[in-house]
mmCIF file of C-alpha atoms in Angstrom:
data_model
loop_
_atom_site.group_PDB
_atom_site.id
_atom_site.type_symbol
_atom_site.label_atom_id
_atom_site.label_comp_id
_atom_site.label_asym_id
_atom_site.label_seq_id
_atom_site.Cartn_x
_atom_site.Cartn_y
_atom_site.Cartn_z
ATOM 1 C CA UNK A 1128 -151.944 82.212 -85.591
ATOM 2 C CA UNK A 1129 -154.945 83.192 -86.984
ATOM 3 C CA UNK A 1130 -158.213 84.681 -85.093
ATOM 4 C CA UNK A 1131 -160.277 81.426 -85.059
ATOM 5 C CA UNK A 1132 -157.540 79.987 -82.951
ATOM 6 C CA UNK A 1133 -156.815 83.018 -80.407
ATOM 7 C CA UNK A 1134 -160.747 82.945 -80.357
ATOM 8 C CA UNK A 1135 -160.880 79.423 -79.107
ATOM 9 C CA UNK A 1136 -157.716 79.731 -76.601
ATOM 10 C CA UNK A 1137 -159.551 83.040 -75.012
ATOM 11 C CA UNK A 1138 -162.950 80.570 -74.725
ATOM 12 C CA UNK A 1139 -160.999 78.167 -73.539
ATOM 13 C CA UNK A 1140 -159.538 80.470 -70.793
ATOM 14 C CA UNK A 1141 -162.902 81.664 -70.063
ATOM 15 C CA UNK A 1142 -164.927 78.578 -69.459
ATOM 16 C CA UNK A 1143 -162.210 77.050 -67.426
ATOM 17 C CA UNK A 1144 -161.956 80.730 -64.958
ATOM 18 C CA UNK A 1145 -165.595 80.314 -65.015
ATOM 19 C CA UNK A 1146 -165.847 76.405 -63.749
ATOM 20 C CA UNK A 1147 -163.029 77.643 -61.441
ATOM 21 C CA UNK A 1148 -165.035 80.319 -60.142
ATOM 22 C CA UNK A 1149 -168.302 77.614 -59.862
ATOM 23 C CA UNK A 1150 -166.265 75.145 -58.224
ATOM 24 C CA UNK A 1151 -165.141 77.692 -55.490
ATOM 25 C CA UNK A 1152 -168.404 79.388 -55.273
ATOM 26 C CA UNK A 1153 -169.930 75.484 -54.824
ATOM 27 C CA UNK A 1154 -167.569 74.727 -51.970
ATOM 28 C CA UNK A 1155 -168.158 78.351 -50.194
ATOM 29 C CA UNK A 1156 -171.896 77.471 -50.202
ATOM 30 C CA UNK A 1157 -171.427 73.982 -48.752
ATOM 31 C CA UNK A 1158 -168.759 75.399 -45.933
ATOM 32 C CA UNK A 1159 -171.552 77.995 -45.806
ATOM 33 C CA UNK A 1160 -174.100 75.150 -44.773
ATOM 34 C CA UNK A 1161 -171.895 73.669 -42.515
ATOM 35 C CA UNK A 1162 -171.838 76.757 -40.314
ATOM 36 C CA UNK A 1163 -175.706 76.951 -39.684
ATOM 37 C CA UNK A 1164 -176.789 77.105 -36.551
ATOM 38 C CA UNK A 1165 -180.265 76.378 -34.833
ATOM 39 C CA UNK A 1166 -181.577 78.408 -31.664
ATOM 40 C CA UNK A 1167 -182.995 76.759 -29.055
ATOM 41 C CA UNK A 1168 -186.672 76.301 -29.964
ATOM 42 C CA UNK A 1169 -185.597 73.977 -32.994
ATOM 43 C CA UNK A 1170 -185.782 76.244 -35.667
ATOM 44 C CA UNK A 1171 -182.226 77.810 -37.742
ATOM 45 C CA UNK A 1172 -180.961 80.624 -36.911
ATOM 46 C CA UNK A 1173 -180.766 83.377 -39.251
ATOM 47 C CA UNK A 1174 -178.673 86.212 -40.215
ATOM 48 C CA UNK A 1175 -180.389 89.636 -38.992
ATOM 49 C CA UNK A 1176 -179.034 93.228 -38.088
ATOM 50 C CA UNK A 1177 -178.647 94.509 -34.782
ATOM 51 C CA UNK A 1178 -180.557 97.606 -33.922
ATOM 52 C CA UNK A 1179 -178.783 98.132 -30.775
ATOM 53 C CA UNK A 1180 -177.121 101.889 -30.211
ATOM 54 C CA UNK A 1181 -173.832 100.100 -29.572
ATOM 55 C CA UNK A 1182 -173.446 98.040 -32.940
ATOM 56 C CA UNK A 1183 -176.140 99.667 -35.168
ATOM 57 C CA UNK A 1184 -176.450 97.051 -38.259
ATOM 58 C CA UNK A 1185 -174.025 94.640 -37.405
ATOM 59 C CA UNK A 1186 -175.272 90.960 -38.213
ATOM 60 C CA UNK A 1187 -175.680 88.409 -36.231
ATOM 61 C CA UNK A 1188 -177.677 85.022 -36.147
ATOM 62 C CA UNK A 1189 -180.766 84.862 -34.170
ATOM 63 C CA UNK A 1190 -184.232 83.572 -33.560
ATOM 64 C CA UNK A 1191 -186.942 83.604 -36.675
ATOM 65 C CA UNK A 1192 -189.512 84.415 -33.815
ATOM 66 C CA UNK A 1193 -187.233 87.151 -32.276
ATOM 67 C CA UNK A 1194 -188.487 88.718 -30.285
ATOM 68 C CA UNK A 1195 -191.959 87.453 -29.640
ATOM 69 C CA UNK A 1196 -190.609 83.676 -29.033
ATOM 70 C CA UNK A 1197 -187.854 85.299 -26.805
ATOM 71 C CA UNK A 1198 -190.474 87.563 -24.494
ATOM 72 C CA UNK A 1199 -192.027 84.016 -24.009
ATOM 73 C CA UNK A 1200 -189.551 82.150 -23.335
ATOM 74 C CA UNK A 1201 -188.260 84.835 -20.617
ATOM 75 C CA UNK A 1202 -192.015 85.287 -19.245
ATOM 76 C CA UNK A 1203 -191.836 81.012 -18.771
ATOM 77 C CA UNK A 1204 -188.694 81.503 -17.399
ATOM 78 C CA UNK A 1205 -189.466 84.016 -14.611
ATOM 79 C CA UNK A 1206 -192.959 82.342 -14.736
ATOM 80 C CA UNK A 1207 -190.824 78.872 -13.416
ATOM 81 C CA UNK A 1208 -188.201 80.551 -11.385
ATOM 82 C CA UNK A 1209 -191.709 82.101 -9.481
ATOM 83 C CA UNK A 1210 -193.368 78.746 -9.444
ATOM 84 C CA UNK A 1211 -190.062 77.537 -7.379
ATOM 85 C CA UNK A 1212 -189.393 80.204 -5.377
ATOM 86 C CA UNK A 1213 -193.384 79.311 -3.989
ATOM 87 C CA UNK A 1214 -192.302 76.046 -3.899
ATOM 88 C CA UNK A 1215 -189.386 76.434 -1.854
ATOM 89 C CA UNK A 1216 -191.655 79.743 0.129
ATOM 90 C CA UNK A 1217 -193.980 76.657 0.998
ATOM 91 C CA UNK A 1218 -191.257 74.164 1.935
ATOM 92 C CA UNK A 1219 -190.259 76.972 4.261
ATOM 93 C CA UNK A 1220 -193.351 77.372 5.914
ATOM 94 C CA UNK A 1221 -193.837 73.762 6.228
ATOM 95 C CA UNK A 1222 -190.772 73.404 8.392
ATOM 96 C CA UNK A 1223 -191.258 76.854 10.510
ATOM 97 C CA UNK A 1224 -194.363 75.592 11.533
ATOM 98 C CA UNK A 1225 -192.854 72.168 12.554
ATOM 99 C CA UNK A 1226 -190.367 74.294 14.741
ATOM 100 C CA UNK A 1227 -193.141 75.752 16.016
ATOM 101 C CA UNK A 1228 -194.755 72.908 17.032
ATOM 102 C CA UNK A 1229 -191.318 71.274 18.520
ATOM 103 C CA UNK A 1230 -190.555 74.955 20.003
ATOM 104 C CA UNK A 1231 -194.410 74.101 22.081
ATOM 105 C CA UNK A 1232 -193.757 70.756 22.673
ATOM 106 C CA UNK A 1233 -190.065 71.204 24.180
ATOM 107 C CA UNK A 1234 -191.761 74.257 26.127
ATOM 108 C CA UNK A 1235 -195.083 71.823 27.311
ATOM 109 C CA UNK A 1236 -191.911 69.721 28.345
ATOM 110 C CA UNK A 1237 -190.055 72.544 30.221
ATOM 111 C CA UNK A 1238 -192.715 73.230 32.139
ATOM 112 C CA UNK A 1239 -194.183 69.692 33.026
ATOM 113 C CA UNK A 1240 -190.178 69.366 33.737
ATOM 114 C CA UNK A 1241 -190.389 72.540 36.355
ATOM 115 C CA UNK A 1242 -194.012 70.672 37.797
ATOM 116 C CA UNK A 1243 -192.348 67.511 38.860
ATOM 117 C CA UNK A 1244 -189.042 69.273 40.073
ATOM 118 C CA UNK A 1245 -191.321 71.740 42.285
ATOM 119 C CA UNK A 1246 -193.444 68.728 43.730
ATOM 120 C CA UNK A 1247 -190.286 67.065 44.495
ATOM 121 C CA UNK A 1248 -189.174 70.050 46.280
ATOM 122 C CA UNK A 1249 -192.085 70.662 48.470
ATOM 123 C CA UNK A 1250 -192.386 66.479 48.844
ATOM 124 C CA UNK A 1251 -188.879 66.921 50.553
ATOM 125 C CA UNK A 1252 -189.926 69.859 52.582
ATOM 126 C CA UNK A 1253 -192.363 67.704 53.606
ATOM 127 C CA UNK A 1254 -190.464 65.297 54.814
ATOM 128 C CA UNK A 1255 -187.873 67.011 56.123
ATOM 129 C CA UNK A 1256 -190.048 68.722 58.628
ATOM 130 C CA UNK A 1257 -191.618 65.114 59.421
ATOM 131 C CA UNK A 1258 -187.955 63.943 59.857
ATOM 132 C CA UNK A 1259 -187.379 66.971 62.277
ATOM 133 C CA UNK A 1260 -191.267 66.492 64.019
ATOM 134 C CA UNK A 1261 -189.944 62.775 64.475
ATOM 135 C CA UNK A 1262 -186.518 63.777 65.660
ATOM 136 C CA UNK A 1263 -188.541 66.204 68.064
ATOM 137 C CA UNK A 1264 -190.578 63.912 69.566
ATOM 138 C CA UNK A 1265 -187.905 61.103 69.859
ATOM 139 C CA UNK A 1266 -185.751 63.950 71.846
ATOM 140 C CA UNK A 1267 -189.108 64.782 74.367
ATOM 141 C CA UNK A 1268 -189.554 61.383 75.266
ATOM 142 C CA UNK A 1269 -185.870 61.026 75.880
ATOM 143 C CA UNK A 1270 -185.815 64.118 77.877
ATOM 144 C CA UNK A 1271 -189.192 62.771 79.749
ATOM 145 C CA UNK A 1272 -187.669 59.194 80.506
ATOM 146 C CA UNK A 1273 -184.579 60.689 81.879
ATOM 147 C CA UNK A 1274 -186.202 63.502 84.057
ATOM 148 C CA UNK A 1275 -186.782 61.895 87.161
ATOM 149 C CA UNK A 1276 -190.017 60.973 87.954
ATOM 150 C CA UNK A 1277 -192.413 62.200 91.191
ATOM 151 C CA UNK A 1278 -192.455 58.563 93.709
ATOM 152 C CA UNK A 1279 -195.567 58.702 96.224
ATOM 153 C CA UNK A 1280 -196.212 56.371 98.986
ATOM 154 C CA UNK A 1281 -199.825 55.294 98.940
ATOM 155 C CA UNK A 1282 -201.542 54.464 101.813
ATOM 156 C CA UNK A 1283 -204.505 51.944 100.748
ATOM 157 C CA UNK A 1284 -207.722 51.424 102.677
ATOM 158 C CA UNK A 1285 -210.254 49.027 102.389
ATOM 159 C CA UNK A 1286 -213.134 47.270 104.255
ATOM 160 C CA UNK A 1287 -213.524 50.300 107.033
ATOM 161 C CA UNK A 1288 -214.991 53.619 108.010
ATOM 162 C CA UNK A 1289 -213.385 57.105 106.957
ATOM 163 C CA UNK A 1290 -213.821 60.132 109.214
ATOM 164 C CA UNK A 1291 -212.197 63.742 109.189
ATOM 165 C CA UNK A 1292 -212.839 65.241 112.723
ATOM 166 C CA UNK A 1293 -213.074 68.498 112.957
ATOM 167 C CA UNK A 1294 -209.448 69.308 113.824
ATOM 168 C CA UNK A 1295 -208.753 67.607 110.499
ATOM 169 C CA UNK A 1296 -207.224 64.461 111.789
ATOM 170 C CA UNK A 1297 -207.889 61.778 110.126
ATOM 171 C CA UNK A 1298 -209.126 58.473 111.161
ATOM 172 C CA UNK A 1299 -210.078 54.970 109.726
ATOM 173 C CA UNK A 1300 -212.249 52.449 111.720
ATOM 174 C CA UNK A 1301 -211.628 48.797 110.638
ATOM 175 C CA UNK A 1302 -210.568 47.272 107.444
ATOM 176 C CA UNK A 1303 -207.226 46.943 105.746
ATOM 177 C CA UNK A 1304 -204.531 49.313 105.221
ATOM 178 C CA UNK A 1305 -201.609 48.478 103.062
ATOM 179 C CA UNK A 1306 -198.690 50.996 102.024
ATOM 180 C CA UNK A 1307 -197.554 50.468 97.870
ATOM 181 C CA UNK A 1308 -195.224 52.826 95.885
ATOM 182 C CA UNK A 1309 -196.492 54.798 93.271
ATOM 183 C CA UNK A 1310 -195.010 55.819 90.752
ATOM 184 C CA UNK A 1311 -195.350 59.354 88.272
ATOM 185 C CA UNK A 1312 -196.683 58.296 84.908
ATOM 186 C CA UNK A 1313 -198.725 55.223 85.784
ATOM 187 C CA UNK A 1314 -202.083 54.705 84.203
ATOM 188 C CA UNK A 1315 -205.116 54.257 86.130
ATOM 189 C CA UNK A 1316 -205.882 50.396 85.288
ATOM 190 C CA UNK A 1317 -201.868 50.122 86.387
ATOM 191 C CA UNK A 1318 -202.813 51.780 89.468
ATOM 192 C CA UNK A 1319 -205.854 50.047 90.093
ATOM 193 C CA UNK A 1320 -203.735 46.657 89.813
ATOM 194 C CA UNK A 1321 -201.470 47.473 91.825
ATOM 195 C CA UNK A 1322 -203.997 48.669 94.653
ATOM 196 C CA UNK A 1323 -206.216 45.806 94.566
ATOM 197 C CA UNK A 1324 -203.665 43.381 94.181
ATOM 198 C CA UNK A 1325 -201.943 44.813 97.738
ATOM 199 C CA UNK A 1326 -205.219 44.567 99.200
ATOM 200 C CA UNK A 1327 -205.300 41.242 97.808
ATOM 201 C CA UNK A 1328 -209.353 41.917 96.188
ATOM 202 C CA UNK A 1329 -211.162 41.749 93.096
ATOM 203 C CA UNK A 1330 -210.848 45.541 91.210
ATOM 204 C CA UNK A 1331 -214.349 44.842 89.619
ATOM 205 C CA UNK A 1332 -216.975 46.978 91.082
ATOM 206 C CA UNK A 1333 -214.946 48.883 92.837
ATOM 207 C CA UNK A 1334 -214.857 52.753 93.459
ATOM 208 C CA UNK A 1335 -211.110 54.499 93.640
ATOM 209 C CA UNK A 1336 -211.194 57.951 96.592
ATOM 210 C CA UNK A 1337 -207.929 59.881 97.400
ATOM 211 C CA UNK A 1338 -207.634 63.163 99.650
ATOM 212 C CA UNK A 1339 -205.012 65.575 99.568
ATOM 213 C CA UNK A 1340 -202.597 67.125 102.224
ATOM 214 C CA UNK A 1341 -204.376 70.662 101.553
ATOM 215 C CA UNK A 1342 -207.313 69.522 102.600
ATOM 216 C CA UNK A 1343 -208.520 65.914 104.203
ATOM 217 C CA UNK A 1344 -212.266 67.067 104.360
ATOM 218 C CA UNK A 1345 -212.651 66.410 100.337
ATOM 219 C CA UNK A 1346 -212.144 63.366 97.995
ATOM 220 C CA UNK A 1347 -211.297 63.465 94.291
ATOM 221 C CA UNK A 1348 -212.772 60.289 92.581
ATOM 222 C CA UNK A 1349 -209.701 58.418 90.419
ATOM 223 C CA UNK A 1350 -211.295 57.680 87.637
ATOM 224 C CA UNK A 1351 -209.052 58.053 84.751
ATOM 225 C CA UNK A 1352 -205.355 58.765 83.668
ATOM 226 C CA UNK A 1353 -205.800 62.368 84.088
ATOM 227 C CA UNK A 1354 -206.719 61.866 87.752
ATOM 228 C CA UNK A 1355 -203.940 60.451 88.484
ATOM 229 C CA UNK A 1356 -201.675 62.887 86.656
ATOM 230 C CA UNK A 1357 -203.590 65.164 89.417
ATOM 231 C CA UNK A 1358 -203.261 63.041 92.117
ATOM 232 C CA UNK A 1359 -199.396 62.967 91.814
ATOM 233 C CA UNK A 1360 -199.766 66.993 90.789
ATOM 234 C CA UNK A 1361 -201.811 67.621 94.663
ATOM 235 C CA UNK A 1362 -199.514 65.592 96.743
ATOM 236 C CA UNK A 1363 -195.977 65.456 97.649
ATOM 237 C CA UNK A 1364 -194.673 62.571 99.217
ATOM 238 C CA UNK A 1365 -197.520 60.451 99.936
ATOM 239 C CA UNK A 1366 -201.195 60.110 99.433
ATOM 240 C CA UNK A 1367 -204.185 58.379 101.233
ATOM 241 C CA UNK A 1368 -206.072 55.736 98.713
ATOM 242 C CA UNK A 1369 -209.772 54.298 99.687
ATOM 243 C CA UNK A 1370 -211.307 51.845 97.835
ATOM 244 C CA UNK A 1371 -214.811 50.812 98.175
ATOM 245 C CA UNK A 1372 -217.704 49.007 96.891
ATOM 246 C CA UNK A 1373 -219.771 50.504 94.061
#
């Protein structure tokens, strides 16, 4: 073989260990391409070194802008998180004050409840001691209508002349004299009918006298219902009654 030949075969080798070589370097870029990455503020990442104490130089893919597009992101981050936290600060306050308005409103109704409770008790104090005022009274008119009652005998004069002599006799010239039962309790108009209506008269215009046992000289005029509480009060068992013309 001569050296034109070997010359060509060793060419030959060459070129095709250099197209080899092309081909593989060609396919390493266009894996290479494959593996790019973008960060998150849309541009791609990019190889740098890390300056860290822990992994002095080692590479790693990161931001174009780092680090002024990663201070602002973090400042708008901690700028939003702030911006929520006010929010939610605000919210907070919105809904203590709300409890403190219901915390007023159940207390306005506490008390208003505690109002009406404490009328309600004194309203049936009130009527409890009314009930027991009632129950009282009832009881003293019982008590009164079975306690047995003072009767007098009234002597009744009418149409003659009184006189006391001076031994204290006494004497009546002329007229009528009936005898009637009185009884304790009567009112004077009772009285009066009864009286006149013995003495078979008309009670207007007339005048009502009565003396006592103590002492015939004087007469007490009967002119109302406490006279004749006193009239049964100054006798015993009976009493003289003059009636006469006004």
């Amino acid at each position: 073989m001569d050296l034109d030949e070997e010359s060509l075969k060793i060419t030959i080798v060459v070129d095709g260990i250099r197209l080899l070589f092309k081909d593989m370097s060609s396919s390493s870029v266009s894996s290479g391409r494959t593996l790019k990455r973008k960060c998150l503020c849309g541009d791609e990442a990019v190889m740098k070194p890390s300056g860290t104490d822990l992994n002095p130089g080692r590479r790693f893919l990161g931001c174009p802008k780092y680090p002024i597009n990663y201070m602002q992101e973090k400042a708008k981050l901690i700028e939003d998180q702030a911006n929520e936290y006010e929010k939610k600060a605000k919210e907070y306050e919105s809904k203590a004050k709300e409890f403190d308005n219901m915390t007023e409103v159940y207390e306005w109704r506490i008390k208003e409840m505690k109002r009406v409770e404490r009328k309600k008790i004194k309203e049936a104090g009130t009527m409890e001691r009314n009930f027991w005022m009632k129950l009282l009274v009832v009881l003293l008119v019982l008590v009164m209508e079975n306690v047995e009652k003072k009767t007098l005998t009234g002597f009744c004069y009418w149409g003659g002349e009184r006189k006391v002599n001076a031994n204290g006799t006494f004497l009546y010239n002329g007229g009528t004299c009936v005898a009637v039962l009185l009884q304790e309790g009567s009112k004077v108009n009772e009285l009066r009918d009864k009286i006149c209506g013995a003495l078979n008269i008309n009670l207007e215009g007339k005048l009502y006298f009565y003396n006592t046992k103590r002492d015939k000289t004087k007469y007490v005029t009967l002119n109302d219902d406490n006279g004749v509480a006193m009239l049964f009060h100054l006798n015993e068992d009976d009493v003289d009654l003059f009636v006469e013309d006004t």
